[in-house]
């Protein structure tokens, strides 16, 4: 029972870290494109970030930072869906 729980915790942590790493890469790419004035590429990165937010693992989606991201950034990101 303890081993099963530890295995589940490790799996959840691994999935969360992989997800966060992907988000970080997308944010870094977005920043690079914005600073270079590559707006069409930046828009594509924003779309990617929106998709990532939509598929956040449960453990990450309940984190305070994701709640903050949804409140502050999602209204802006949703403008690109129109």
PDB file of C-alpha atoms in Angstrom, residues 4-76:
ATOM      1  CA  UNK A   4       1.732   1.864  -4.398  1.00  0.00           C
ATOM      2  CA  UNK A   5       1.166   5.356  -2.990  1.00  0.00           C
ATOM      3  CA  UNK A   6       4.829   6.247  -3.403  1.00  0.00           C
ATOM      4  CA  UNK A   7       4.735   5.030  -7.000  1.00  0.00           C
ATOM      5  CA  UNK A   8       1.620   7.114  -7.695  1.00  0.00           C
ATOM      6  CA  UNK A   9       3.196  10.175  -6.076  1.00  0.00           C
ATOM      7  CA  UNK A  10       6.340   9.727  -8.163  1.00  0.00           C
ATOM      8  CA  UNK A  11       4.314   9.372 -11.362  1.00  0.00           C
ATOM      9  CA  UNK A  12       2.295  12.481 -10.558  1.00  0.00           C
ATOM     10  CA  UNK A  13       5.453  14.444  -9.810  1.00  0.00           C
ATOM     11  CA  UNK A  14       7.106  13.298 -13.044  1.00  0.00           C
ATOM     12  CA  UNK A  15       4.077  14.257 -15.150  1.00  0.00           C
ATOM     13  CA  UNK A  16       3.828  17.626 -13.420  1.00  0.00           C
ATOM     14  CA  UNK A  17       7.507  18.418 -13.913  1.00  0.00           C
ATOM     15  CA  UNK A  18       7.365  17.453 -17.593  1.00  0.00           C
ATOM     16  CA  UNK A  19       4.300  19.661 -18.065  1.00  0.00           C
ATOM     17  CA  UNK A  20       5.911  22.608 -16.268  1.00  0.00           C
ATOM     18  CA  UNK A  21       9.056  22.199 -18.369  1.00  0.00           C
ATOM     19  CA  UNK A  22       6.973  22.333 -21.551  1.00  0.00           C
ATOM     20  CA  UNK A  23       5.205  25.476 -20.312  1.00  0.00           C
ATOM     21  CA  UNK A  24       8.521  27.085 -19.449  1.00  0.00           C
ATOM     22  CA  UNK A  25       9.884  26.354 -22.920  1.00  0.00           C
ATOM     23  CA  UNK A  26       6.777  27.846 -24.538  1.00  0.00           C
ATOM     24  CA  UNK A  27       7.045  30.970 -22.370  1.00  0.00           C
ATOM     25  CA  UNK A  28      10.733  31.372 -23.215  1.00  0.00           C
ATOM     26  CA  UNK A  29       9.961  30.991 -26.908  1.00  0.00           C
ATOM     27  CA  UNK A  30       7.139  33.519 -26.642  1.00  0.00           C
ATOM     28  CA  UNK A  31       9.431  36.017 -24.952  1.00  0.00           C
ATOM     29  CA  UNK A  32      12.103  35.498 -27.627  1.00  0.00           C
ATOM     30  CA  UNK A  33       9.618  36.089 -30.456  1.00  0.00           C
ATOM     31  CA  UNK A  34       8.128  39.182 -28.806  1.00  0.00           C
ATOM     32  CA  UNK A  35      11.547  40.711 -28.174  1.00  0.00           C
ATOM     33  CA  UNK A  36      12.535  40.036 -31.787  1.00  0.00           C
ATOM     34  CA  UNK A  37       9.314  41.597 -33.072  1.00  0.00           C
ATOM     35  CA  UNK A  38       8.182  38.297 -34.586  1.00  0.00           C
ATOM     36  CA  UNK A  39       4.541  38.782 -33.804  1.00  0.00           C
ATOM     37  CA  UNK A  40       3.051  36.012 -35.931  1.00  0.00           C
ATOM     38  CA  UNK A  41       5.359  33.509 -34.232  1.00  0.00           C
ATOM     39  CA  UNK A  42       4.461  35.004 -30.859  1.00  0.00           C
ATOM     40  CA  UNK A  43       0.760  34.508 -31.579  1.00  0.00           C
ATOM     41  CA  UNK A  44       1.440  30.844 -32.344  1.00  0.00           C
ATOM     42  CA  UNK A  45       3.233  30.498 -29.006  1.00  0.00           C
ATOM     43  CA  UNK A  46       0.271  32.107 -27.235  1.00  0.00           C
ATOM     44  CA  UNK A  47      -1.992  29.525 -28.848  1.00  0.00           C
ATOM     45  CA  UNK A  48       0.357  26.785 -27.678  1.00  0.00           C
ATOM     46  CA  UNK A  49       0.289  28.173 -24.144  1.00  0.00           C
ATOM     47  CA  UNK A  50      -3.503  28.255 -24.201  1.00  0.00           C
ATOM     48  CA  UNK A  51      -3.550  24.620 -25.268  1.00  0.00           C
ATOM     49  CA  UNK A  52      -1.135  23.753 -22.488  1.00  0.00           C
ATOM     50  CA  UNK A  53      -3.295  25.499 -19.912  1.00  0.00           C
ATOM     51  CA  UNK A  54      -6.302  23.582 -21.206  1.00  0.00           C
ATOM     52  CA  UNK A  55      -4.594  20.201 -20.729  1.00  0.00           C
ATOM     53  CA  UNK A  56      -2.849  20.828 -17.402  1.00  0.00           C
ATOM     54  CA  UNK A  57      -2.540  17.692 -15.279  1.00  0.00           C
ATOM     55  CA  UNK A  58      -4.935  17.681 -12.330  1.00  0.00           C
ATOM     56  CA  UNK A  59      -2.157  18.129  -9.776  1.00  0.00           C
ATOM     57  CA  UNK A  60      -0.898  21.226 -11.607  1.00  0.00           C
ATOM     58  CA  UNK A  61      -4.299  22.667 -12.482  1.00  0.00           C
ATOM     59  CA  UNK A  62      -5.132  22.976  -8.781  1.00  0.00           C
ATOM     60  CA  UNK A  63      -1.909  24.812  -7.954  1.00  0.00           C
ATOM     61  CA  UNK A  64      -2.120  28.459  -6.919  1.00  0.00           C
ATOM     62  CA  UNK A  65       0.036  29.571  -9.841  1.00  0.00           C
ATOM     63  CA  UNK A  66      -2.333  27.976 -12.368  1.00  0.00           C
ATOM     64  CA  UNK A  67      -5.309  29.645 -10.733  1.00  0.00           C
ATOM     65  CA  UNK A  68      -3.467  32.949 -10.931  1.00  0.00           C
ATOM     66  CA  UNK A  69      -2.518  32.305 -14.560  1.00  0.00           C
ATOM     67  CA  UNK A  70      -6.118  31.569 -15.483  1.00  0.00           C
ATOM     68  CA  UNK A  71      -7.375  34.744 -13.815  1.00  0.00           C
ATOM     69  CA  UNK A  72      -4.690  37.071 -15.180  1.00  0.00           C
ATOM     70  CA  UNK A  73      -3.688  35.654 -18.554  1.00  0.00           C
ATOM     71  CA  UNK A  74      -6.491  33.555 -19.938  1.00  0.00           C
ATOM     72  CA  UNK A  75      -8.749  36.507 -20.773  1.00  0.00           C
ATOM     73  CA  UNK A  76      -5.881  37.901 -22.872  1.00  0.00           C
TER      74      UNK A  76
END
